[in-house]
Coordinates of C-alpha atoms and ligand atoms in Angstrom, one line a residue:
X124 CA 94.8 85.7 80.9
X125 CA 92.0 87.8 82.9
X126 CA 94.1 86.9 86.4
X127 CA 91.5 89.9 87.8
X128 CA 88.4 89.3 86.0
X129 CA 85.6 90.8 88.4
X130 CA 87.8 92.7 90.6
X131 CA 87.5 96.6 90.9
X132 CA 90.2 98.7 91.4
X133 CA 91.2 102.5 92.4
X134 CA 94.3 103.8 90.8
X135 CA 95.6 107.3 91.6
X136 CA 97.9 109.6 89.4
X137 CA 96.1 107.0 86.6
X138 CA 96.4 109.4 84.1
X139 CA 99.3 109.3 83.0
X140 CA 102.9 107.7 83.5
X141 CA 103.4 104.5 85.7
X142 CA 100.1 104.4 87.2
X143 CA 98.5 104.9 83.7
X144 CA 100.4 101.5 82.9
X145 CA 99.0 100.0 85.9
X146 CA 95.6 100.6 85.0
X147 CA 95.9 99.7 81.5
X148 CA 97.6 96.4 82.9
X149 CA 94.7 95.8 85.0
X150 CA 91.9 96.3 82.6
X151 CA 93.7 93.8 80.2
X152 CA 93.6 91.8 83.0
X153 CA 89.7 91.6 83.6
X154 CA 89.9 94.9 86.2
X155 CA 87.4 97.8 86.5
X156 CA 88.9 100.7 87.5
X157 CA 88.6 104.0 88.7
X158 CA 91.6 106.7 88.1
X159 CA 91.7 109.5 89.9
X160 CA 93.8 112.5 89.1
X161 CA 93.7 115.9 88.9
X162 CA 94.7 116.2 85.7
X163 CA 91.1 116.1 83.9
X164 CA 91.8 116.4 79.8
X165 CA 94.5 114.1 80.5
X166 CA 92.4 111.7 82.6
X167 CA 89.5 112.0 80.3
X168 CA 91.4 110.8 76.8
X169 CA 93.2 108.3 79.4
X170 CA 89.5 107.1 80.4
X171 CA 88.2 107.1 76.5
X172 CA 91.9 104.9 75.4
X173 CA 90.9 102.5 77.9
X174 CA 87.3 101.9 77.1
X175 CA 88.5 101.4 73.6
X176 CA 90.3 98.4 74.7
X177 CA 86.8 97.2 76.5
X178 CA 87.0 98.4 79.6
X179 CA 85.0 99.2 82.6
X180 CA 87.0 102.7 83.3
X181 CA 85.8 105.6 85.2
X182 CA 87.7 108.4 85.7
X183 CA 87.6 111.3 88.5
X184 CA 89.4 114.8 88.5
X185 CA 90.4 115.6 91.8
X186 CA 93.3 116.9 93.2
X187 CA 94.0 114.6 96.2
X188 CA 95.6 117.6 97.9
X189 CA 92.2 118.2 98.9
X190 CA 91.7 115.9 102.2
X191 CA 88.0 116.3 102.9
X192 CA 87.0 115.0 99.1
X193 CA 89.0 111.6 99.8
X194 CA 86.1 109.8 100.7
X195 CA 84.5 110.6 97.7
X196 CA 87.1 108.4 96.0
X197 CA 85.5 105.2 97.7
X198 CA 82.1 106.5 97.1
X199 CA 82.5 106.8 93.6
X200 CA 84.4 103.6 93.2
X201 CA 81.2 101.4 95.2
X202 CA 78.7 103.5 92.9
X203 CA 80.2 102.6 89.8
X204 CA 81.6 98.6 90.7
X205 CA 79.6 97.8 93.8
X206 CA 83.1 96.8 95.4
X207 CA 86.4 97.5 95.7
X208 CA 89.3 94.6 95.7
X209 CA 92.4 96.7 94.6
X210 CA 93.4 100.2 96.0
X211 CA 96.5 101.8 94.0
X212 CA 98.3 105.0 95.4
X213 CA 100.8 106.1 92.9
X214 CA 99.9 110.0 92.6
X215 CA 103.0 112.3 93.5
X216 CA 104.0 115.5 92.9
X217 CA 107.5 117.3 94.7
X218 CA 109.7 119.7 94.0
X219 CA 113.3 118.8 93.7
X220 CA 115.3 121.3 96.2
X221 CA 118.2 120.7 98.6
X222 CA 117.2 120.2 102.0
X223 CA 118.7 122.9 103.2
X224 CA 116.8 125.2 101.0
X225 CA 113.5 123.5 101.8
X226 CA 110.9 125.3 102.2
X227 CA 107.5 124.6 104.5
X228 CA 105.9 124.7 101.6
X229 CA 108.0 122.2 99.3
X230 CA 107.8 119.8 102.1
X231 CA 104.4 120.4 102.2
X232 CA 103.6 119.5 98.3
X233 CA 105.3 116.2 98.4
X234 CA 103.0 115.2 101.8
X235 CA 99.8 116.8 100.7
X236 CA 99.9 115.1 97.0
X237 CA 101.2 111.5 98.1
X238 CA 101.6 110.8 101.7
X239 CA 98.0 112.3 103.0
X240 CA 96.0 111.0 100.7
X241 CA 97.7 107.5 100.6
X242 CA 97.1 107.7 104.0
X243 CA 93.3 108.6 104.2
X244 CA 92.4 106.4 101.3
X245 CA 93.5 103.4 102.8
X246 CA 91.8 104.5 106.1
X247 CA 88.6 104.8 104.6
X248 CA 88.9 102.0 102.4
X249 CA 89.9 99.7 104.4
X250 CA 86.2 98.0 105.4
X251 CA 85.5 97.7 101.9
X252 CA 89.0 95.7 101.3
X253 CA 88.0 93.6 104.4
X254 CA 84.5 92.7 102.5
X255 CA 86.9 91.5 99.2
X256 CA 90.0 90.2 101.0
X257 CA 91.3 92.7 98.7
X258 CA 94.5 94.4 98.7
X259 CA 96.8 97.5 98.6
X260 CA 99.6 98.7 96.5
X261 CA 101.8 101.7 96.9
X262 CA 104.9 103.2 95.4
X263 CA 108.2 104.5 96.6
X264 CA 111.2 105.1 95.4
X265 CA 114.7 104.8 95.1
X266 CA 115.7 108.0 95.0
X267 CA 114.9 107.6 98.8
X268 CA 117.1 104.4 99.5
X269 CA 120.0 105.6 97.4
X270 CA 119.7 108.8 99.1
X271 CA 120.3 111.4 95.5
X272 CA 120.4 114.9 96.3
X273 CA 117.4 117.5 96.1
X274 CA 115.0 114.1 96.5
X275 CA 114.7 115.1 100.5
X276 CA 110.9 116.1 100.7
X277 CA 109.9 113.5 98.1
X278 CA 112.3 110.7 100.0
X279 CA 110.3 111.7 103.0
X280 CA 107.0 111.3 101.9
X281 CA 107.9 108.1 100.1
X282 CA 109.5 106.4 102.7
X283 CA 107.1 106.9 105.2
X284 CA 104.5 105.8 103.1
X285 CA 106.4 102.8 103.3
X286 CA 106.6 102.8 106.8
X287 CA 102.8 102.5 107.0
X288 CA 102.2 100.4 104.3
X289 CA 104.3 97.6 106.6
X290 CA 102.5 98.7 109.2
X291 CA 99.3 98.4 107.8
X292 CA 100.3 94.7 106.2
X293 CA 100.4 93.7 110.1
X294 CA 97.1 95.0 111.2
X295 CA 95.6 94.2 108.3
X296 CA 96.5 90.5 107.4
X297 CA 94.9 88.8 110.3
X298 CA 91.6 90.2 108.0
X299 CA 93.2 89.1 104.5
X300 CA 94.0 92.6 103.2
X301 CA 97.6 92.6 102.4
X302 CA 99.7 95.7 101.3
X303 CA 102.7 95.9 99.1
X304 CA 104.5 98.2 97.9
X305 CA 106.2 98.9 94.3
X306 CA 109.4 100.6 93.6
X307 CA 109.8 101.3 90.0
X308 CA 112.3 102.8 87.5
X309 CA 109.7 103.9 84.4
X310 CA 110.1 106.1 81.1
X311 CA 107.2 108.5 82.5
X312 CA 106.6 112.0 81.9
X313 CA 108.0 112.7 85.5
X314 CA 111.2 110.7 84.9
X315 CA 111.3 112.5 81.4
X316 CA 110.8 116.1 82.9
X317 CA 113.4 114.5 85.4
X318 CA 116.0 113.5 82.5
X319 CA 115.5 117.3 81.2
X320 CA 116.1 119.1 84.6
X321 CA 118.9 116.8 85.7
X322 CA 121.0 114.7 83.0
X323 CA 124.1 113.5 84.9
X324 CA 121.9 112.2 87.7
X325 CA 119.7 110.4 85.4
X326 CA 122.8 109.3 83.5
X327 CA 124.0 108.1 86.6
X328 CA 120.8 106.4 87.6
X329 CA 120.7 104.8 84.0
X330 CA 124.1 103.5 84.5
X331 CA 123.3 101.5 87.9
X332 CA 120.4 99.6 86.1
X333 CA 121.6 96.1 85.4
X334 CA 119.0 95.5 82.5
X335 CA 120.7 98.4 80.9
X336 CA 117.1 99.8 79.7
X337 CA 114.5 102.0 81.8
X338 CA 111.2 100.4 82.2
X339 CA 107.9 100.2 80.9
X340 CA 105.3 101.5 82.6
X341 CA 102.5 99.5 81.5
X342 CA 104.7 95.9 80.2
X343 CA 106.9 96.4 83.5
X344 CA 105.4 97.9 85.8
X345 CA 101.5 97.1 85.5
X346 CA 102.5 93.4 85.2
X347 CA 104.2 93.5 88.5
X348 CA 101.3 95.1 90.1
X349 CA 98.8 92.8 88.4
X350 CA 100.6 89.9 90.1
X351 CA 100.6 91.6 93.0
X352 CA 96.6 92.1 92.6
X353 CA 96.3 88.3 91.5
X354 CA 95.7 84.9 93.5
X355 CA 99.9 84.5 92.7
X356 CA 100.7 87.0 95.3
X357 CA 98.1 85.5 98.3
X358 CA 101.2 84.9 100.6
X359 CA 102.8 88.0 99.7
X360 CA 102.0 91.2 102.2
X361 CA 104.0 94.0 103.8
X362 CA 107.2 93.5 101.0
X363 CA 108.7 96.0 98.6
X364 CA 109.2 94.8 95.4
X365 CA 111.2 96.6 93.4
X366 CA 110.9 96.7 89.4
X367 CA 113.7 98.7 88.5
X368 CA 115.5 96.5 86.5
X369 CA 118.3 95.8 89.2
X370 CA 118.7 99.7 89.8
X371 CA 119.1 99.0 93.5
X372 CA 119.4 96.0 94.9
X373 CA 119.5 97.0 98.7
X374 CA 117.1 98.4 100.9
Ligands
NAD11 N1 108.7 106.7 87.0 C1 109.7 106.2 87.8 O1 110.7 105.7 87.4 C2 109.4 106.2 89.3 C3 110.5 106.0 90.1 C4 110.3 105.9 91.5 C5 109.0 106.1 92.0 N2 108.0 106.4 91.2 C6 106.7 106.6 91.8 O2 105.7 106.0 90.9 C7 104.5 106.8 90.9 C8 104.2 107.3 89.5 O3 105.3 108.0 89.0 P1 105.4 108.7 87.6 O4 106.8 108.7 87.2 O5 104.4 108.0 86.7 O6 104.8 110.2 87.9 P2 104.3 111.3 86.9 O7 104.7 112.6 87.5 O8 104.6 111.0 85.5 O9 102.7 111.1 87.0 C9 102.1 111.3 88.3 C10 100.6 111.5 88.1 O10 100.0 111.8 89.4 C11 99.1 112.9 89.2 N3 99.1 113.7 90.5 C12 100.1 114.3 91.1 N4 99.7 115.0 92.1 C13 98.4 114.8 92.2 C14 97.3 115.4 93.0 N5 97.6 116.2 94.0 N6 96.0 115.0 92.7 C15 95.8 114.2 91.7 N7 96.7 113.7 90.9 C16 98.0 114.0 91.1 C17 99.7 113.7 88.1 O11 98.7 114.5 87.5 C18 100.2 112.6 87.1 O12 99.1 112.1 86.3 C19 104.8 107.9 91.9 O13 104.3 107.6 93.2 C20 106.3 108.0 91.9 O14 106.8 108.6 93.1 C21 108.2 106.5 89.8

């Protein structure tokens, strides 16, 4: 089923983990995509696995801590596809600290890797997706809405790029760009360096799923955010749908 034949998408933090599911999800679907990340061997074997399966994939290295080469994301994306329907912000990086020994700089990492550049790339998007009726899809986290310990700075950033993602759903629809955003639970290599650093509270996170198993980031999570991509989801803007296998249920 090719429910995004002809649509182009960006993905950040593609390289690896849950947003490297989502772009393999998408090019089974019928998606070009650009992944952005700043990882470049990583991103560059990511690129060549995806092109074995037939797809249209381009990948960038770029740290998106860098705010003035944002806009280069949507210029490569138009040179290589002509367009641009999807635009996926999943790159994050944090540091895991109480708040109370916080630093500037901690606070910093979590904003400058995920909440800045979520920010400006929808920005400058944003005419494009107008052009395509296209959409947006962003992540948070429940480690913000279940409030754990030494997740402050990365709460922070995650939460408010909810806030704006909402936001954005209401400025936006009138023009038939919606925005959505995923919360997943996915066996990445951040939730494995996670599991490493901090077994009881992953035992404990573990323990609250209801599916009793941690997701997949491409069978899990991609699908959900190729529904989200696809005609299915039209009426669908501004939500947070959360793929954690019953992980949290409020929010
Ligand atoms: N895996 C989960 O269970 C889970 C749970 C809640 C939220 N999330 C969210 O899902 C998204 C993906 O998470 P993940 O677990 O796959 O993470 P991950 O740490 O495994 O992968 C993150 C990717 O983002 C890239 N990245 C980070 N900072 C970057 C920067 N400054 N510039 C360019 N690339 C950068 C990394 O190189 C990496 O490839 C994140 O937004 C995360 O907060 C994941």
């Amino acid at each position: 089923m090719e429910q995004l034949k002809g649509k182009a998408a960006i993905v950040t933090g593609g390289a690896r983990g849950v947003a490297k599911g989502v772009a393999t999800a998408f090019v089974k679907a019928g998606a070009k995509v650009l992944i952005v990340d700043r990882e470049a061997e990583l991103g560059a074997a990511t690129e060549a696995e995806l092109k074995a399966l037939g797809g249209d994939v381009v990948f960038m290295a770029l740290d998106l801590a860098d705010r003035a080469a944002l806009p280069g994301i949507v210029d490569k994306a138009l040179e290589a596809f002509g367009r641009i329907d999807i635009v996926v912000n999943a790159a994050q990086a944090s540091r895991q600290k109480l708040v109370a020994e916080t630093s500037d700089e901690d606070f910093e990492v979590s904003l400058d890797t995920g909440l800045w550049p979520t920010f400006i790339l929808m920005r400058t998007a944003y005419p494009h997706l107008v052009e395509t009726k296209g959409c947006v899809i962003n992540f948070t986290t429940g480690a913000a809405m279940d409030a754990i310990p030494t997740q402050g700075s990365y709460s922070a950033a995650k939460e408010a790029i909810r806030a704006i993602s909402k936001v954005a759903a209401s400025e936006w629809g009138p023009q038939g760009v919606r925005v959505n955003i995923i919360c997943p639970f996915a066996n990445s290599p951040g939730v494995e360096a996670w599991k490493q650093w901090a077994p009881d509270d992953y035992a404990t996170q573990i323990g609250k799923v209801s599916l009793r198993r941690i997701g997949d980031c491409e069978k899990d999570i991609g699908a959900a955010a190729v529904f989200l991509a696809s005609e299915g989801a039209a009426y669908i803007t501004g939500q947070t749908l959360m793929v954690d296998g019953g992980q949290t249920k409020a929010f």
